[in-house]
Short mmCIF file of C-alpha atoms in Angstrom, two decimals:
data_model
loop_
_atom_site.label_atom_id
_atom_site.label_comp_id
_atom_site.label_asym_id
_atom_site.label_seq_id
_atom_site.Cartn_x
_atom_site.Cartn_y
_atom_site.Cartn_z
CA MET A 1 -0.04 0.01 -0.09
CA ASP A 2 1.67 3.27 -1.12
CA VAL A 3 0.94 6.26 0.85
CA ARG A 4 0.66 9.26 -1.28
CA GLU A 5 -0.56 12.15 1.02
CA ILE A 6 -0.97 12.71 4.72
CA ARG A 7 -2.93 15.74 6.00
CA LEU A 8 -3.09 16.56 9.67
CA LYS A 9 -5.22 19.01 11.54
CA ASN A 10 -4.95 19.45 15.28
CA PHE A 11 -3.15 16.13 15.26
CA MET A 12 -0.32 15.73 17.72
CA VAL A 13 1.91 18.89 17.43
CA HIS A 14 0.65 19.76 14.06
CA ASP A 15 -1.99 22.62 13.61
CA ASP A 16 -2.72 22.10 9.86
CA ARG A 17 -0.08 20.41 7.60
CA THR A 18 -0.05 18.23 4.52
CA PHE A 19 2.77 15.98 3.59
CA THR A 20 3.08 14.67 -0.08
CA LEU A 21 5.10 11.51 -0.69
CA PRO A 22 6.40 10.26 -3.97
CA SER A 23 5.30 6.82 -5.23
CA ALA A 24 9.17 5.84 -5.24
CA GLY A 25 12.26 7.25 -3.78
CA VAL A 26 13.72 8.16 -0.41
CA VAL A 27 12.02 10.81 1.74
CA LEU A 28 14.17 12.26 4.59
CA VAL A 29 12.13 13.73 7.52
CA THR A 30 14.34 15.64 10.00
CA GLY A 31 13.75 18.02 12.94
CA PRO A 32 14.55 18.48 16.57
CA ASN A 33 12.93 16.08 19.11
CA GLY A 34 9.35 16.92 19.76
CA SER A 35 8.85 18.39 16.35
CA GLY A 36 6.25 15.76 15.26
CA LYS A 37 8.45 13.60 12.74
CA SER A 38 7.03 10.28 14.14
CA SER A 39 3.52 11.74 13.83
CA LEU A 40 3.48 10.73 10.25
CA ILE A 41 3.71 7.11 11.07
CA GLU A 42 1.04 7.68 14.02
CA ALA A 43 -1.17 9.49 11.40
CA VAL A 44 -1.36 6.33 9.15
CA ALA A 45 -1.99 3.97 12.01
CA THR A 46 -4.78 6.29 13.45
CA CYS A 47 -6.43 7.19 10.22
CA LEU A 48 -6.53 3.69 8.54
CA TRP A 49 -7.02 1.47 11.80
CA GLY A 50 -7.86 3.77 14.68
CA LYS A 51 -4.71 2.56 16.37
CA THR A 52 -1.55 4.21 18.01
CA LEU A 53 1.80 2.86 18.13
CA ARG A 54 2.67 4.76 21.16
CA GLY A 55 -0.34 3.95 23.23
CA THR A 56 -1.37 7.57 23.83
CA LEU A 57 -4.18 9.50 22.26
CA PRO A 58 -2.87 11.48 19.16
CA TRP A 59 -5.67 14.15 19.19
CA ARG A 60 -4.48 17.32 20.44
CA ASP A 61 -7.80 19.00 21.03
CA GLU A 62 -11.40 17.95 20.99
CA ALA A 63 -11.70 18.86 17.28
CA GLY A 64 -9.26 17.43 14.62
CA GLU A 65 -8.91 15.36 11.52
CA VAL A 66 -6.31 13.23 9.73
CA SER A 67 -6.57 11.84 6.22
CA VAL A 68 -4.41 9.63 4.33
CA ALA A 69 -4.51 8.94 0.58
CA THR A 70 -3.11 5.66 -0.77
CA ASP A 71 -2.91 4.10 -4.10
CA ILE A 72 -5.99 1.94 -3.15
CA VAL A 73 -8.20 4.22 -0.83
CA GLU A 74 -8.56 7.70 0.62
CA VAL A 75 -9.43 7.65 4.14
CA LEU A 76 -10.68 10.55 6.48
CA ARG A 77 -11.05 10.22 10.22
CA THR A 78 -12.48 13.27 12.13
CA ARG A 79 -12.90 13.91 15.90
CA LYS A 80 -15.43 16.11 17.34
CA GLY A 81 -15.66 16.08 21.16
CA ARG A 82 -15.75 12.56 22.22
CA LYS A 83 -17.07 11.34 18.77
CA THR A 84 -14.92 9.92 16.02
CA GLN A 85 -16.17 9.58 12.45
CA LEU A 86 -14.69 7.52 9.59
CA ALA A 87 -15.25 8.08 5.86
CA PHE A 88 -13.32 6.54 2.89
CA SER A 89 -13.40 6.58 -0.84
CA LEU A 90 -12.14 4.17 -3.45
CA PRO A 91 -10.40 4.94 -6.83
CA ASP A 92 -13.47 4.13 -8.69
CA GLY A 93 -15.11 7.18 -6.87
CA GLU A 94 -17.37 4.93 -4.69
CA PHE A 95 -17.59 6.90 -1.47
CA HIS A 96 -18.32 5.36 1.95
CA GLU A 97 -19.49 7.62 4.65
CA LYS A 98 -22.53 6.65 6.68
CA PHE A 99 -22.21 3.56 9.09
CA ASP A 100 -24.39 2.96 12.14
CA THR A 101 -21.30 2.41 14.27
CA MET A 102 -17.45 3.01 14.12
CA THR A 103 -17.09 -0.78 14.43
CA LYS A 104 -18.96 -1.38 11.23
CA ALA A 105 -17.11 1.31 9.45
CA GLN A 106 -13.76 -0.05 10.44
CA GLU A 107 -14.95 -3.63 9.49
CA ALA A 108 -15.64 -2.31 6.03
CA LEU A 109 -12.35 -0.60 5.75
CA ASP A 110 -10.05 -3.58 7.06
CA PRO A 111 -10.31 -5.61 4.07
CA ILE A 112 -9.20 -2.90 1.86
CA VAL A 113 -6.12 -1.68 3.80
CA GLY A 114 -5.31 -5.07 5.43
CA ALA A 115 -4.46 -5.93 8.94
CA PHE A 116 -2.74 -3.34 11.34
CA LYS A 117 -0.11 -5.80 12.72
CA VAL A 118 0.89 -6.96 9.27
CA TRP A 119 1.53 -3.38 8.23
CA GLN A 120 3.32 -2.57 11.54
CA ARG A 121 5.56 -5.61 11.05
CA THR A 122 6.26 -5.39 7.35
CA GLN A 123 6.51 -1.52 6.70
CA VAL A 124 7.24 0.29 9.79
CA PHE A 125 10.65 -0.02 11.60
CA SER A 126 11.60 2.07 14.68
CA SER A 127 14.82 2.19 16.70
CA GLN A 128 13.09 0.53 19.50
CA ASP A 129 12.16 -2.49 17.17
CA VAL A 130 15.50 -2.94 15.52
CA ALA A 131 17.12 -5.03 18.18
CA HIS A 132 13.88 -6.64 19.38
CA PHE A 133 14.44 -9.78 17.49
CA THR A 134 18.17 -10.20 18.12
CA LEU A 135 18.08 -9.23 21.93
CA ALA A 136 15.14 -11.41 22.58
CA THR A 137 15.55 -14.89 24.18
CA ASP A 138 15.42 -17.85 22.19
CA GLY A 139 11.72 -18.44 23.42
CA GLU A 140 10.77 -14.96 22.74
CA ARG A 141 12.45 -14.99 19.47
CA LYS A 142 10.32 -17.95 18.39
CA ARG A 143 7.13 -16.31 19.45
CA LEU A 144 7.94 -13.01 17.74
CA LEU A 145 8.61 -14.94 14.49
CA GLU A 146 5.39 -16.75 14.90
CA SER A 147 3.57 -13.44 15.27
CA ILE A 148 5.29 -11.93 12.25
CA LEU A 149 4.29 -14.78 10.18
CA GLY A 150 0.88 -14.93 11.49
CA LEU A 151 1.17 -18.40 12.95
CA GLU A 152 -1.12 -17.40 15.84
CA GLN A 153 -3.88 -18.88 13.74
CA PHE A 154 -2.40 -22.34 14.45
CA ASP A 155 -2.68 -21.56 18.11
CA GLU A 156 -6.43 -20.72 17.61
CA ALA A 157 -6.96 -23.79 15.60
CA LEU A 158 -4.95 -25.82 17.93
CA GLY A 159 -7.04 -24.56 20.96
CA TYR A 160 -10.28 -25.49 19.04
CA CYS A 161 -8.83 -28.93 18.24
CA ARG A 162 -7.74 -29.66 21.81
CA THR A 163 -11.22 -28.55 23.18
CA ASP A 164 -12.84 -30.88 20.68
CA PHE A 165 -10.28 -33.73 21.53
CA ARG A 166 -11.08 -33.37 25.35
CA THR A 167 -14.73 -33.45 24.47
CA ALA A 168 -14.28 -36.55 22.23
CA THR A 169 -12.11 -38.23 24.85
CA LYS A 170 -14.64 -37.64 27.59
CA GLY A 171 -17.30 -38.92 25.35
CA SER A 172 -15.29 -42.04 24.49
CA ASP A 173 -14.55 -42.67 28.04
CA ALA A 174 -17.98 -42.43 29.01
CA LYS A 175 -19.10 -44.83 26.25
CA GLN A 176 -16.73 -47.33 27.37
CA ARG A 177 -18.17 -47.20 30.90
CA GLU A 178 -21.61 -47.62 29.42
CA LEU A 179 -20.37 -50.51 27.47
CA ALA A 180 -19.24 -52.23 30.47
CA VAL A 181 -22.41 -51.71 32.25
CA LEU A 182 -24.29 -53.05 29.14
CA GLU A 183 -22.15 -56.06 28.90
CA GLU A 184 -22.80 -57.03 32.48
CA ARG A 185 -26.57 -56.41 32.05
CA ARG A 186 -26.57 -58.66 28.88
CA TYR A 187 -24.84 -61.48 30.83
CA GLN A 188 -27.43 -61.26 33.60
CA ILE A 189 -30.21 -61.29 31.12
CA GLU A 190 -28.71 -64.39 29.27
CA GLN A 191 -28.79 -66.18 32.56
CA ALA A 192 -32.40 -65.23 33.15
CA VAL A 193 -33.12 -66.62 29.50
CA LEU A 194 -31.43 -69.83 30.19
CA GLN A 195 -33.40 -70.21 33.48
CA ALA A 196 -36.83 -69.54 31.80
CA ARG A 197 -36.10 -72.01 29.19
CA GLU A 198 -35.35 -74.63 31.86
CA THR A 199 -38.61 -74.02 33.63
CA LEU A 200 -40.58 -74.18 30.30
CA ALA A 201 -39.07 -77.63 29.62
CA ASP A 202 -40.35 -79.06 32.90
CA VAL A 203 -43.96 -78.09 32.20
CA ALA A 204 -46.18 -80.91 30.76
CA GLU A 205 -48.00 -80.45 27.42
CA VAL A 206 -51.66 -79.25 28.00
CA VAL A 207 -54.66 -78.50 26.10
CA ASN A 208 -54.12 -75.49 23.69
CA ALA A 209 -55.95 -72.74 25.56
CA THR A 210 -56.01 -70.35 22.64
CA GLU A 211 -57.73 -72.81 20.43
CA LEU A 212 -60.47 -73.25 23.11
CA GLU A 213 -60.96 -69.46 23.62
CA SER A 214 -61.23 -69.21 19.67
CA LYS A 215 -64.06 -71.82 19.70
CA ILE A 216 -66.08 -70.12 22.36
CA ALA A 217 -65.67 -66.77 20.64
CA ARG A 218 -66.98 -68.16 17.51
CA LEU A 219 -69.94 -69.78 19.35
CA ARG A 220 -70.79 -66.52 21.17
CA LYS A 221 -70.72 -64.74 17.81
CA ALA A 222 -73.17 -67.46 16.39
CA GLY A 223 -75.38 -67.10 19.39
CA ILE A 224 -75.47 -63.19 18.96
CA LYS A 225 -76.20 -63.59 15.36
CA CYS A 226 -79.14 -65.98 16.10
CA THR A 227 -80.69 -63.47 18.59
CA GLU A 228 -80.37 -60.70 15.96
CA GLU A 229 -82.19 -62.86 13.42
CA ILE A 230 -84.94 -63.52 15.68
CA ARG A 231 -85.46 -59.76 16.57
CA ALA A 232 -85.48 -59.20 12.79
CA CYS A 233 -88.09 -61.85 12.30
CA ASN A 234 -90.40 -60.42 15.10
CA LYS A 235 -89.87 -57.06 13.75
CA HIS A 236 -90.86 -58.00 10.29
CA LEU A 237 -93.99 -59.80 11.49
CA ALA A 238 -94.97 -56.70 13.45
CA GLU A 239 -94.56 -54.73 10.21
CA CYS A 240 -96.73 -57.30 8.30
CA GLU A 241 -99.53 -56.92 10.91
CA ARG A 242 -99.44 -53.13 10.79
CA VAL A 243 -99.67 -53.13 6.87
CA GLY A 244 -102.82 -55.57 6.96
CA ASP A 245 -104.41 -53.45 9.70
CA GLU A 246 -103.97 -50.34 7.67
CA ALA A 247 -105.37 -51.93 4.58
CA ASP A 248 -108.54 -53.09 6.58
CA ALA A 249 -108.87 -49.45 8.01
CA GLN A 250 -108.71 -48.01 4.54
CA ALA A 251 -111.22 -50.48 3.15
CA SER A 252 -113.45 -49.73 6.07
CA VAL A 253 -113.21 -46.07 5.06
CA TYR A 254 -114.29 -46.52 1.63
CA GLU A 255 -117.16 -49.03 2.67
CA ARG A 256 -118.61 -46.36 4.82
CA ALA A 257 -118.21 -43.72 2.18
CA PHE A 258 -120.09 -46.11 -0.30
CA ALA A 259 -122.90 -46.48 2.27
CA LYS A 260 -123.43 -42.94 2.61
CA LEU A 261 -123.80 -42.13 -1.08
CA GLY A 262 -127.08 -40.34 -1.86
CA ALA A 263 -128.70 -38.12 -4.33
CA GLU A 264 -125.93 -35.54 -4.08
CA CYS A 265 -122.36 -35.22 -2.76
CA PRO A 266 -122.57 -33.86 0.76
CA THR A 267 -119.34 -31.94 0.21
CA CYS A 268 -119.70 -30.18 -3.01
CA LEU A 269 -123.71 -30.72 -3.43
CA ARG A 270 -123.13 -32.25 -6.75
CA PRO A 271 -125.57 -35.01 -7.86
CA VAL A 272 -123.85 -38.41 -7.62
CA THR A 273 -123.99 -40.49 -10.68
CA ASP A 274 -123.93 -44.24 -11.14
CA GLN A 275 -120.39 -43.76 -12.49
CA ASP A 276 -119.37 -42.42 -9.22
CA ARG A 277 -120.70 -45.42 -7.50
CA VAL A 278 -118.96 -47.64 -9.72
CA THR A 279 -115.63 -45.76 -9.19
CA VAL A 280 -116.09 -45.89 -5.40
CA ARG A 281 -116.85 -49.55 -5.60
CA GLY A 282 -113.88 -50.20 -7.66
CA LYS A 283 -111.44 -48.40 -5.18
CA VAL A 284 -112.94 -50.30 -2.22
CA THR A 285 -112.48 -53.58 -4.27
CA VAL A 286 -108.90 -52.84 -5.11
CA LEU A 287 -108.15 -51.92 -1.32
CA ARG A 288 -109.70 -55.23 -0.08
CA GLU A 289 -107.73 -57.22 -2.61
CA ASN A 290 -104.36 -55.33 -1.72
CA ALA A 291 -105.08 -55.97 2.03
CA THR A 292 -105.85 -59.53 1.39
CA GLU A 293 -102.64 -60.11 -0.63
CA SER A 294 -100.61 -58.14 1.69
CA ARG A 295 -101.84 -60.20 4.68
CA ALA A 296 -101.41 -63.40 2.78
CA ALA A 297 -97.78 -62.56 1.89
CA VAL A 298 -97.11 -61.55 5.53
CA GLU A 299 -98.66 -64.78 6.67
CA ASP A 300 -96.44 -66.72 4.41
CA LYS A 301 -93.32 -65.00 5.47
CA LEU A 302 -94.46 -65.27 9.09
CA VAL A 303 -94.48 -68.96 8.70
CA THR A 304 -91.00 -69.05 7.03
CA MET A 305 -89.57 -66.72 10.01
CA ARG A 306 -91.24 -68.82 12.55
CA GLU A 307 -89.54 -71.83 11.15
CA ASN A 308 -86.14 -69.97 10.94
CA LEU A 309 -86.88 -68.78 14.59
CA ASP A 310 -87.49 -72.29 15.77
CA GLU A 311 -84.12 -73.34 14.02
CA LEU A 312 -82.16 -70.32 15.56
CA ARG A 313 -83.57 -71.22 18.85
CA GLY A 314 -82.42 -74.80 18.47
CA GLU A 315 -79.17 -73.83 17.28
CA LEU A 316 -78.78 -71.28 20.21
CA GLU A 317 -79.45 -73.78 22.67
CA THR A 318 -76.89 -76.10 21.10
CA THR A 319 -74.45 -73.37 20.87
CA ARG A 320 -74.96 -72.54 24.54
CA GLY A 321 -74.55 -76.11 25.52
CA ARG A 322 -71.32 -76.39 23.58
CA ARG A 323 -70.14 -73.09 24.92
CA GLU A 324 -70.84 -74.40 28.47
CA GLU A 325 -68.87 -77.65 27.72
CA LEU A 326 -65.90 -75.65 26.13
CA SER A 327 -66.02 -73.10 28.95
CA ARG A 328 -65.57 -76.09 31.59
CA SER A 329 -62.79 -77.57 29.37
CA LEU A 330 -61.12 -74.09 29.08
CA ALA A 331 -61.21 -73.68 32.81
CA VAL A 332 -59.54 -77.02 33.11
CA ALA A 333 -56.99 -76.16 30.41
CA LYS A 334 -56.13 -72.85 31.92
CA THR A 335 -55.68 -74.34 35.35
CA LYS A 336 -53.37 -76.94 33.86
CA SER A 337 -51.40 -74.41 31.61
CA ALA A 338 -50.90 -71.59 34.19
CA ASN A 339 -47.39 -72.76 35.00
CA ARG A 340 -46.43 -73.00 31.16
CA ALA A 341 -47.94 -69.65 30.30
CA SER A 342 -46.21 -67.99 33.08
CA ALA A 343 -42.86 -69.71 31.99
CA GLU A 344 -43.57 -68.53 28.35
CA ARG A 345 -44.24 -65.08 29.36
CA GLY A 346 -41.04 -64.95 31.46
CA LEU A 347 -39.04 -66.46 28.55
CA ARG A 348 -40.62 -63.87 26.09
CA LYS A 349 -39.97 -60.96 28.43
CA ALA A 350 -36.37 -62.23 28.95
CA GLU A 351 -35.79 -62.70 25.28
CA THR A 352 -37.22 -59.11 24.63
CA THR A 353 -35.10 -57.73 27.15
CA LEU A 354 -31.93 -59.55 25.83
CA THR A 355 -32.73 -58.02 22.40
CA GLU A 356 -33.05 -54.65 23.63
CA ALA A 357 -29.97 -55.03 25.70
CA GLU A 358 -28.07 -56.23 22.59
CA GLU A 359 -29.40 -53.36 20.51
CA ALA A 360 -28.35 -50.93 23.12
CA LEU A 361 -24.79 -52.60 23.26
CA ASN A 362 -24.49 -52.32 19.54
CA ALA A 363 -25.52 -48.67 19.45
CA ALA A 364 -23.18 -47.84 22.18
CA THR A 365 -20.45 -49.95 20.48
CA VAL A 366 -20.95 -47.92 17.36
CA THR A 367 -21.03 -44.46 19.25
CA ALA A 368 -17.77 -45.52 21.23
CA ALA A 369 -16.20 -46.32 17.92
CA THR A 370 -17.12 -43.03 16.36
CA PHE A 371 -15.83 -41.14 19.60
CA ALA A 372 -12.64 -43.19 19.33
CA ALA A 373 -12.27 -42.48 15.57
CA GLU A 374 -12.94 -38.76 16.24
CA ALA A 375 -10.47 -38.49 19.22
CA ALA A 376 -7.83 -40.30 17.01
CA GLU A 377 -8.54 -37.84 14.11
CA LEU A 378 -8.33 -34.95 16.54
CA GLU A 379 -5.17 -36.22 18.20
CA ALA A 380 -3.67 -36.37 14.77
CA CYS A 381 -4.65 -32.80 14.09
CA GLU A 382 -3.25 -31.74 17.52
CA ARG A 383 0.07 -33.30 16.37
CA VAL A 384 -0.15 -31.54 13.06
CA LEU A 385 -1.07 -28.16 14.74
CA GLY A 386 1.31 -28.56 17.66
CA LEU A 387 4.63 -27.12 18.21
CA LYS A 388 6.44 -30.10 16.32
CA GLY A 389 3.84 -30.27 13.55
CA VAL A 390 3.35 -28.34 10.41
CA ARG A 391 4.18 -24.92 11.75
CA SER A 392 7.60 -26.34 12.89
CA HIS A 393 8.14 -27.06 9.05
CA VAL A 394 6.81 -23.48 8.24
CA LEU A 395 9.20 -22.03 10.76
CA GLY A 396 12.06 -24.07 9.40
CA GLU A 397 11.40 -22.89 5.74
CA ALA A 398 11.01 -19.32 7.17
CA LEU A 399 14.26 -19.47 9.06
CA SER A 400 16.05 -20.55 6.05
CA GLY A 401 14.65 -17.64 4.02
CA ILE A 402 15.24 -15.13 6.63
CA GLU A 403 18.85 -16.43 7.09
CA ALA A 404 19.54 -16.21 3.50
CA VAL A 405 17.99 -12.78 3.03
CA ALA A 406 19.53 -11.30 6.14
CA ASN A 407 23.09 -12.56 5.15
CA GLY A 408 22.53 -10.92 1.68
CA TRP A 409 21.80 -7.84 3.35
CA LEU A 410 24.81 -8.27 5.65
CA ALA A 411 26.97 -8.70 2.73
CA ARG A 412 25.94 -5.23 1.33
CA ILE A 413 25.87 -3.09 4.54
CA ALA A 414 28.82 -4.71 6.42
CA GLY A 415 31.04 -6.62 3.96
CA SER A 416 31.73 -10.27 3.92
CA GLY A 417 32.93 -10.71 7.59
CA LEU A 418 29.54 -11.06 9.28
CA GLN A 419 27.47 -14.13 8.96
CA LEU A 420 24.41 -15.19 11.17
CA SER A 421 22.44 -18.47 11.47
CA LEU A 422 19.24 -19.30 12.81
CA LYS A 423 18.36 -22.61 14.33
CA PRO A 424 14.84 -23.92 15.22
CA TYR A 425 15.92 -25.52 18.47
CA GLY A 426 18.26 -24.61 21.22
CA GLU A 427 20.19 -27.16 23.21
CA LYS A 428 19.62 -27.75 26.79
CA LYS A 429 22.17 -28.52 29.33
CA SER A 430 20.92 -31.77 29.88
CA GLY A 431 21.60 -32.62 26.19
CA GLY A 432 17.97 -32.20 25.16
CA VAL A 433 16.32 -29.46 22.97
CA ARG A 434 13.92 -26.75 23.70
CA ASP A 435 11.28 -25.42 21.35
CA SER A 436 12.99 -21.98 20.55
CA ILE A 437 15.00 -20.06 17.94
CA SER A 438 18.60 -19.66 18.56
CA LEU A 439 20.77 -16.90 16.79
CA GLU A 440 24.38 -17.44 16.15
CA VAL A 441 26.76 -14.79 14.73
CA THR A 442 30.20 -15.35 13.26
CA GLY A 443 32.76 -12.95 12.13
CA ALA A 444 32.14 -10.51 15.08
CA GLY A 445 32.64 -10.37 18.99
CA GLY A 446 35.93 -12.26 18.94
CA GLY A 447 33.94 -15.56 19.32
CA TYR A 448 31.18 -14.24 21.50
CA GLY A 449 28.88 -13.76 18.72
CA TYR A 450 26.18 -10.91 18.87
CA GLN A 451 26.86 -10.13 22.52
CA GLY A 452 30.64 -9.49 21.85
CA ALA A 453 30.15 -7.44 18.71
CA SER A 454 30.55 -3.69 18.59
CA GLY A 455 27.77 -1.32 18.57
CA GLY A 456 28.11 -0.70 14.81
CA GLU A 457 28.29 -4.37 14.07
CA ARG A 458 25.19 -5.08 16.28
CA ARG A 459 23.23 -2.19 14.35
CA ARG A 460 24.24 -3.78 11.05
CA ILE A 461 22.91 -7.21 12.10
CA ASP A 462 19.70 -5.60 13.45
CA VAL A 463 19.13 -3.64 10.32
CA ALA A 464 19.78 -6.88 8.12
CA LEU A 465 17.51 -8.93 10.27
CA LEU A 466 15.03 -6.25 10.14
CA PHE A 467 14.96 -6.09 6.27
CA ALA A 468 14.85 -9.99 6.07
CA LEU A 469 11.83 -10.21 8.50
CA ALA A 470 9.99 -7.48 6.54
CA GLU A 471 10.39 -9.32 3.28
CA ILE A 472 9.50 -12.62 4.59
CA ALA A 473 6.42 -11.18 6.67
CA GLY A 474 5.24 -9.58 3.47
CA ALA A 475 5.55 -12.67 1.53
CA ALA A 476 3.83 -14.77 4.15
CA HIS A 477 0.90 -12.24 4.32
CA GLY A 478 0.68 -11.65 0.58
CA GLN A 479 1.46 -7.98 1.23
CA LYS A 480 2.43 -6.17 -1.94
CA ARG A 481 5.38 -3.62 -1.63
CA GLY A 482 4.41 -0.40 -0.13
CA THR A 483 5.67 2.77 1.50
CA LEU A 484 8.30 1.91 4.15
CA PHE A 485 8.90 3.98 7.34
CA PHE A 486 12.43 3.99 9.18
CA ASP A 487 11.84 5.87 12.56
CA GLU A 488 15.53 6.87 13.56
CA VAL A 489 16.81 3.46 12.61
CA LEU A 490 20.08 4.96 11.13
CA ASP A 491 20.84 7.37 14.00
CA SER A 492 23.24 4.92 15.92
CA LEU A 493 25.18 3.75 12.98
CA ASP A 494 28.74 4.78 12.26
CA THR A 495 29.60 6.61 9.20
CA ALA A 496 30.57 3.47 7.32
CA GLY A 497 27.32 1.73 8.35
CA VAL A 498 25.33 4.68 7.34
CA GLY A 499 26.86 4.60 3.92
CA ALA A 500 26.15 0.92 3.46
CA VAL A 501 22.53 1.15 4.77
CA VAL A 502 21.98 4.17 2.58
CA GLU A 503 22.95 2.22 -0.51
CA ALA A 504 20.57 -0.53 0.67
CA LEU A 505 17.82 2.25 1.13
CA ASP A 506 18.38 3.38 -2.50
CA GLU A 507 17.87 -0.13 -3.64
CA LEU A 508 14.69 -0.38 -1.63
CA ALA A 509 13.43 3.01 -2.89
CA SER A 510 13.81 2.06 -6.49
CA ALA A 511 10.33 0.57 -6.45
CA ARG A 512 8.59 2.26 -3.50
CA ALA A 513 8.79 5.18 -1.27
CA VAL A 514 11.12 4.96 1.76
CA VAL A 515 10.55 7.48 4.56
CA VAL A 516 13.49 7.94 6.69
CA ILE A 517 12.69 9.82 10.07
CA SER A 518 15.96 11.24 11.86
CA HIS A 519 17.06 14.08 14.04
CA ASN A 520 20.46 13.75 12.38
CA GLU A 521 20.72 16.57 9.85
CA ASP A 522 23.91 15.11 8.51
CA LEU A 523 21.87 12.41 6.67
CA ALA A 524 20.80 15.08 4.09
CA ASP A 525 24.30 15.00 2.62
CA ARG A 526 24.31 11.15 2.29
CA LEU A 527 20.84 11.21 0.97
CA ALA A 528 21.42 13.91 -1.67
CA GLY A 529 18.55 12.66 -3.84
CA ALA A 530 15.99 12.41 -1.19
CA THR A 531 12.78 14.38 -0.87
CA ARG A 532 13.42 16.73 2.15
CA ILE A 533 10.88 17.31 4.88
CA GLN A 534 12.09 19.78 7.38
CA LEU A 535 10.11 20.06 10.71
#
């Protein structure tokens, strides 16, 4: 990410100032202590991420603003009272200003500008950070390199893996205990089944009680059917009697009407003719014939129904007799088969319980196997994500790269005398190894390595390692080359060291802007082609 312009208003020591940076080349920022040289770095951190490198509030007053224009985004962060606002626009002209919260605004900006820690580790170098890697203990050096490479993600994944592994292990142990209980239960049930079978074998064969019960049920149904048919016969007989009575009553009505016929109709006073009499007599005759036919049909059916009734009554009596006989036989059979039935029920219950126990045991076995397989997989993941897993290989590859790049820079800024080597493990006094990164330096310190080296030699080693770490970290995070900030990194170097580092800076500045912050005005002579910012 190339920083093109930084504008400050009421920010740290600056009232209102704008700094324009080139896309490539060295920019030398000089001035006395307290003049606000490092505020350029603080401005980028505050504007793009809302962070501060010094841990102090950068706002001088309640009202202020800072804007940073880069090759990928232009960001403006303002402060009014206790409220801070964030707005940014993209090169395509799309402008983002309104967000419900600062958190949402920052979440929208982070994917564009990248992670703050990555920028800090790969593009910002201060005098305090220069010797951080070399002076660290072996264990601290390893943790620092893991942080630079972003390997903390392995720690998070390892934490999840270990939590899941503990859960799976607990589940597996619980299922193993459950399996032991189920095995004991199955053994007890198997003994109960054997005992039930022995009891059943001792019981003599008896009349089949189920068959007798079935016969009685069929006879009871036949008796019920017989009774229902008798009721239907009586009901039909009553219906026949009713129809005959209605026919007789209707015929009587017509007979009386015929007897009352006179010279005229008593209703309409119309004279009654012979034809009227013939019609009435015909109707009376038809009614009598219908009544006679209906009664004859009913009487015929009644004879048949009475015959059926007699047969049904006889069958019912026979059925009742058979039922009584079978009931007595059933009572005897039930008495004789009580022990056998009890034994059979006990056997069926025991066999059912055994089946259920075996199903539960099989299910528990499958679950236990699943837990065990999951635990094995998680254990393998833990080994992969652990200290001696894949990240040890990543660290090993990174160390080789850092060592090669750092020695390349040392050859440029310190000549051919200095060499450094990084080892992923340090030796213990007991002869074992500890998980750490050791640093060894040859060609300086009279055999005492870094600790015995002169101040200038140490500074060269520090700067070479710093360049190497930045290059490796940028590659690890996919960070493209952007503006570099060196905050008083060159101030403690001797003349020869400054000259060598200046040559390195010129090489770095061929493709990017390199901002060198220093209170040493003499650097201006060494960086003759640099853009000057005097504070």
